[in-house]
Amino acid sequence: MNKSMLKAAIGLIVLAGLLVVPRFVESPYALHMMILLFLSVSQGQSWNILGGYAGQYSVGHAAYFGVGAYTTMMLMYSRQVVPWVGVWAGVAAVIVVALVIGSICFRLRGPYFVLASIAVAEIMRLSAINLTTLTNGAEGILVTEIPAFKIGERVVTDFLTKVPFYYIGLFLALLTLAITYWVQHSKLGYYFQAIREDQDAAHSLGIHISVYKNIGLVISAVLTSLAGSFYGIYVGFVDPPTVLGLDVSVQIMLICIIGGMGTIWGPVLGSLLLVPLSEALRSNMITEGLVKIGLVSADSKVGLFLKENLAHAHVLIYGILVVLVILFMPDGLMGFVKKLASRRKREAA
Amino acid sequence: MPILEIKNVSKFFGGLAANSDVSFSMEQGMIMGLIGPNGAGKTTLFNCITGYYPPSKGEILFDGRRMNGLQPDKVCKLGMVRTWQKVRPLAKLSVVDNVMVGALARTISLKTARDMAMEQLKVVRMEHRADFLAGGLPIGERKKLEVARALATQPKLLLLDEVMGGLNPAESEEIIQLILDIKAQGLTQMVIEHDMKAIMRISDRIVVLTSGEKLTEGTPQEVVSNQDVIDAYLGESHA
Ligand SMILES: Nc1ncnc2c1ncn2[C@@H]1O[C@H](COP(=O)(O)OP(=O)(O)OP(=O)(O)O)[C@@H](O)[C@H]1O
Ligand SMILES: [Mg+2]
């Protein structure tokens, strides 16, 4: 059996495994973690197309995530538009936002796009806070009941358990993975990477720089918006900080940077690290763990301090992680894995 | 009709005239040598011709078409492509992928582009390097990669900016042969080079620039026997 067949076989087994998980796993918490993982993969993969392949670092992907989430939720909340229709309104809105940013910033050289991406996300967040008639302002939008999805008279799902969300999330993750694969194996991917590596060289070789940057941005924004809509429907609640905050943008970036930019599996590895980590931080698992192994006692000052603050410290911990990755694994986890593999190959030879 | 006409082209950077009132034209199939001391404005002229920035004054006609204001990508599509004096490999891509990026100017199919790229790698004798990372190549091969990548865009006019710069004599000789082979294929070339022996061998005509101005133009024989050229430029090396 050759290497690519082996890879395909492993891929199929993993896929089959993922497809049957809900049959065997009943714990809603386990399913919830899987859904967060899928969400993270699709976020990281979306950012990867623009940041990893085309080298255009967006520090404002919350704009697309949030606009997707808000559009779907607002339509469902105030106009009773079913989410699988609302999603496309979100996509349309996001394309407009992306093209406005892109057509202004991509003409210019320098860090304009990075700065503008942050600014636009902040504008969106402030709009969500202030356009209270549309968005409910800082209160956010809560939708407790999602209408059942029917084909004809037959109810396909009524969204009462986590299982339908599991499959939608899985589909979304696979979709972004497939699109990344397609990008990497098409003219588009070559042009993106040429722009990333050397914009002047790319330009002289016949590449219309701003057109291709805009294409990358739109693909990335649309996929991020789908992830945002999915998040909104799944959680049933959006408010400005959770879908439009700066830390959402940073989180999306980090999945890809830590996992490995410009690689197909980087965002998957990044998600496998970051999702459990942020869950551990959020749920105070780390403090409990330290208490359990006897490093700190629960009611000591240190223990109480950790318990109080660790949940809010994820930004700090992420910062430390990024520094470590940049210092020791400049090409992310994926680069590290590749290096190990080639070293083993050399030693075997 | 000349394939390229440079008419009174000037380029100013603030008060500095990097090119000033330069005019000459090139016939189909010829090699034009472009020489001049450091800072004479040779690279600047390439930049103006290929749309990297617009000339401040004057006009550039390619195949009879006015090129002023066209962007480099459009210039490439129309059939004019340049290499870079300071090489610009797409470092994290393989050698063949670099050349494919050039070929993709003419096709959307990766398979076609790969075939075109391998063909050009053969021309520069780098097939065996196809899967190497471009960033890891030694300078001689980086220069050849520049040429292969430019050729892959299927130009009518190839502009080479010091492709022999920094090479040893054997490597330079290989490049000279390469340029002559390309000429034999019928391609028109403009070649910037400091090595006088090399430029004398390959050029049909030579344009001499000093301080942004055209000093003279003629056949290699005419240029080396021109007293102004000897004074202004060759003087240094013949002294
Ligand atoms: N973008 C720029 N901005 C300002 N000045 C420039 C710019 N590009 C070139 N110059 C100046 O224009 C002059 C001509 O430079 P150019 O690079 O064209 O010379 P050259 O003939 O190619 O020299 P060399 O043989 O060293 O490559 C130099 O004085 C240079 O400093
Ligand atoms: Mg130069």
GROMACS .gro file of C-alpha atoms and ligand atoms in nm, chain B residues 42-43 85 161-162, ligand 2:
model
    6
  391LYS     CA    1   1.928   5.105  -1.554
  392THR     CA    2   1.702   4.930  -1.305
  434GLN     CA    3   1.860   4.229  -0.988
  510ASP     CA    4   1.857   4.272  -1.478
  511GLU     CA    5   2.212   4.161  -1.396
  590MG      MG    6   2.031   4.810  -1.107
   0.00000   0.00000   0.00000
